[in-house]
Amino acid sequence: MLEKEYTKQNLRRLVIQFYTKVLDDELISPVFIGKLGADLAGATWGPHLDTITEFWASFTTGGSTYNGSPFAPHTQLGKLSREMFERWLKLFHETLDETYEPHLTKVLKDRSELIAGNFMRNLRL
Ligand code: HEM
């Protein structure tokens, strides 16, 4: 059943579903596995899942505790490509469509495209 509102609980589910796809993707999984390991339930992924849930909450539910610098870590991941960002977006948008009613997905689709565009520009991709 598709969600009718954003909550931290369903954002957490979105994030887990998204990274499940990411870890299955042959193009971008190596970057995530290299940094955080291959086990989503493992100790290194836990804090990342919390951070990203709060990150998306900051654009949707309010009451977010995220106050990091989203771009900085992406300069330490080896050579990323435009194709990798496009894959990231494809998987994220697919997961949004599987999780929320269509009118709700737009806010995070638009936001993720904007941020990905900024990241690519900052990385000169
Ligand atoms: C090819 C594309 C991408 C790859 C391979 C990637 C990979 C990663 C990895 C491995 C981390 C963890 C870094 C660490 O803990 O040191 C991370 C953190 C993060 N990523 Fe990405 N990412 C990508 C695109 C994006 C995009 C498009 C967004 C947002 C729309 C995003 C948002 C974030 C945020 C918010 C963090 C946490 C930053 C913090 O610790 O405050 N990423 N990413």
XYZ file of C-alpha atoms and ligand atoms in Angstrom:
168
model
C 0.000 0.000 0.000
C 1.316 3.424 -0.951
C 1.858 5.918 1.853
C -0.337 9.018 1.969
C 2.035 11.169 4.015
C 5.704 11.420 4.863
C 6.666 10.194 8.323
C 10.056 9.364 9.770
C 8.958 5.750 9.949
C 8.128 5.493 6.251
C 11.223 7.511 5.305
C 13.267 4.922 7.160
C 11.580 2.212 5.084
C 12.237 4.205 1.896
C 15.916 4.524 2.798
C 16.309 0.807 3.530
C 14.545 -0.161 0.282
C 16.679 2.303 -1.656
C 19.995 1.007 -0.316
C 18.829 -2.571 -0.837
C 18.590 -1.713 -4.543
C 21.882 0.200 -4.429
C 23.714 -2.804 -2.982
C 22.301 -4.946 -5.808
C 23.430 -2.542 -8.514
C 26.654 -3.510 -10.236
C 27.578 0.045 -11.246
C 27.255 1.873 -7.916
C 27.310 -0.836 -5.227
C 31.148 -0.995 -5.140
C 31.376 2.605 -3.894
C 28.938 1.958 -1.043
C 30.434 -1.416 -0.160
C 33.904 0.135 -0.115
C 32.827 2.766 2.390
C 30.083 1.094 4.451
C 30.317 -2.655 3.819
C 27.899 -5.062 2.134
C 25.589 -5.691 5.106
C 22.791 -3.150 5.510
C 22.127 -4.534 8.994
C 25.785 -4.119 9.963
C 27.268 -1.606 12.406
C 28.664 0.750 9.751
C 25.387 1.125 7.872
C 23.300 1.907 11.003
C 24.538 5.485 11.476
C 24.347 6.151 7.705
C 20.700 4.974 7.564
C 19.913 7.282 10.515
C 21.700 10.226 8.858
C 19.940 9.777 5.529
C 16.509 9.308 7.118
C 17.017 12.615 8.945
C 18.348 14.193 5.742
C 15.135 13.407 3.809
C 13.025 14.326 6.844
C 14.509 17.827 6.654
C 12.631 18.355 3.349
C 9.397 16.594 4.259
C 8.362 16.001 7.878
C 10.138 18.784 9.741
C 11.681 18.041 13.125
C 14.886 16.841 11.484
C 18.156 16.555 13.373
C 20.289 16.581 10.183
C 22.871 19.335 10.179
C 25.743 17.828 8.199
C 27.439 18.842 4.965
C 25.983 16.508 2.365
C 28.498 17.229 -0.380
C 31.797 16.786 1.500
C 31.881 12.951 1.747
C 31.340 12.651 -2.004
C 34.785 14.118 -2.671
C 36.352 11.114 -0.860
C 34.776 8.279 -2.840
C 37.164 7.933 -5.751
C 36.100 8.856 -9.245
C 32.322 9.160 -9.556
C 30.690 9.601 -12.975
C 27.585 11.213 -14.404
C 26.317 7.723 -15.241
C 26.644 6.748 -11.571
C 24.617 9.762 -10.472
C 21.965 8.927 -13.081
C 21.753 5.379 -11.744
C 21.511 6.685 -8.166
C 18.604 8.918 -9.197
C 16.864 6.140 -11.144
C 16.943 3.817 -8.125
C 15.875 6.563 -5.726
C 12.936 7.599 -7.907
C 11.864 3.981 -8.386
C 11.857 3.514 -4.622
C 9.815 6.699 -4.131
C 7.237 5.389 -6.628
C 7.033 2.098 -4.735
C 6.572 3.847 -1.388
C 4.381 6.970 -1.749
C 1.265 8.174 -3.515
C 2.278 9.878 -6.793
C 1.503 13.444 -5.672
C 3.902 13.006 -2.728
C 6.869 11.679 -4.689
C 7.420 14.955 -6.534
C 8.918 16.813 -3.582
C 11.754 14.315 -3.122
C 12.207 13.626 -6.850
C 12.686 17.343 -7.478
C 14.915 17.785 -4.445
C 17.128 14.789 -5.262
C 17.552 15.989 -8.869
C 18.517 19.430 -7.679
C 21.092 18.098 -5.218
C 22.504 15.539 -7.690
C 22.888 18.375 -10.224
C 24.763 20.473 -7.648
C 27.008 17.533 -6.705
C 27.838 16.824 -10.356
C 28.600 20.473 -11.001
C 30.811 20.683 -7.901
C 32.606 17.495 -8.995
C 32.975 18.922 -12.531
C 31.091 15.944 -14.026
C 26.822 8.162 -7.537
C 26.182 8.863 -6.604
C 26.438 8.731 -5.117
C 27.254 7.890 -4.428
C 28.148 6.785 -4.971
C 27.109 8.225 -3.022
C 27.759 7.591 -1.979
C 27.723 7.983 -0.647
C 28.469 7.352 0.418
C 29.380 6.127 0.252
C 28.214 8.052 1.545
C 28.790 7.763 2.938
C 30.036 8.572 3.100
C 30.675 8.464 4.451
O 30.030 8.060 5.426
O 31.846 8.838 4.534
C 27.284 9.113 1.200
C 26.783 10.021 2.095
C 25.733 10.862 1.822
N 25.108 11.005 0.598
Fe 25.669 10.160 -1.157
N 26.213 9.251 -2.895
C 25.763 9.586 -4.144
C 24.825 10.541 -4.453
C 24.102 11.252 -3.528
C 23.015 12.150 -3.842
C 22.530 12.478 -5.261
C 22.548 12.634 -2.650
C 21.406 13.576 -2.352
C 20.444 13.818 -3.214
C 23.355 12.055 -1.585
C 23.224 12.316 -0.238
C 24.083 11.911 0.739
C 24.046 12.381 2.113
C 23.048 13.378 2.723
C 25.089 11.730 2.785
C 25.458 11.888 4.279
C 26.358 13.078 4.454
C 26.693 13.314 5.914
O 27.345 12.438 6.513
O 26.275 14.353 6.448
N 24.284 11.219 -2.156
N 27.002 9.048 -0.133
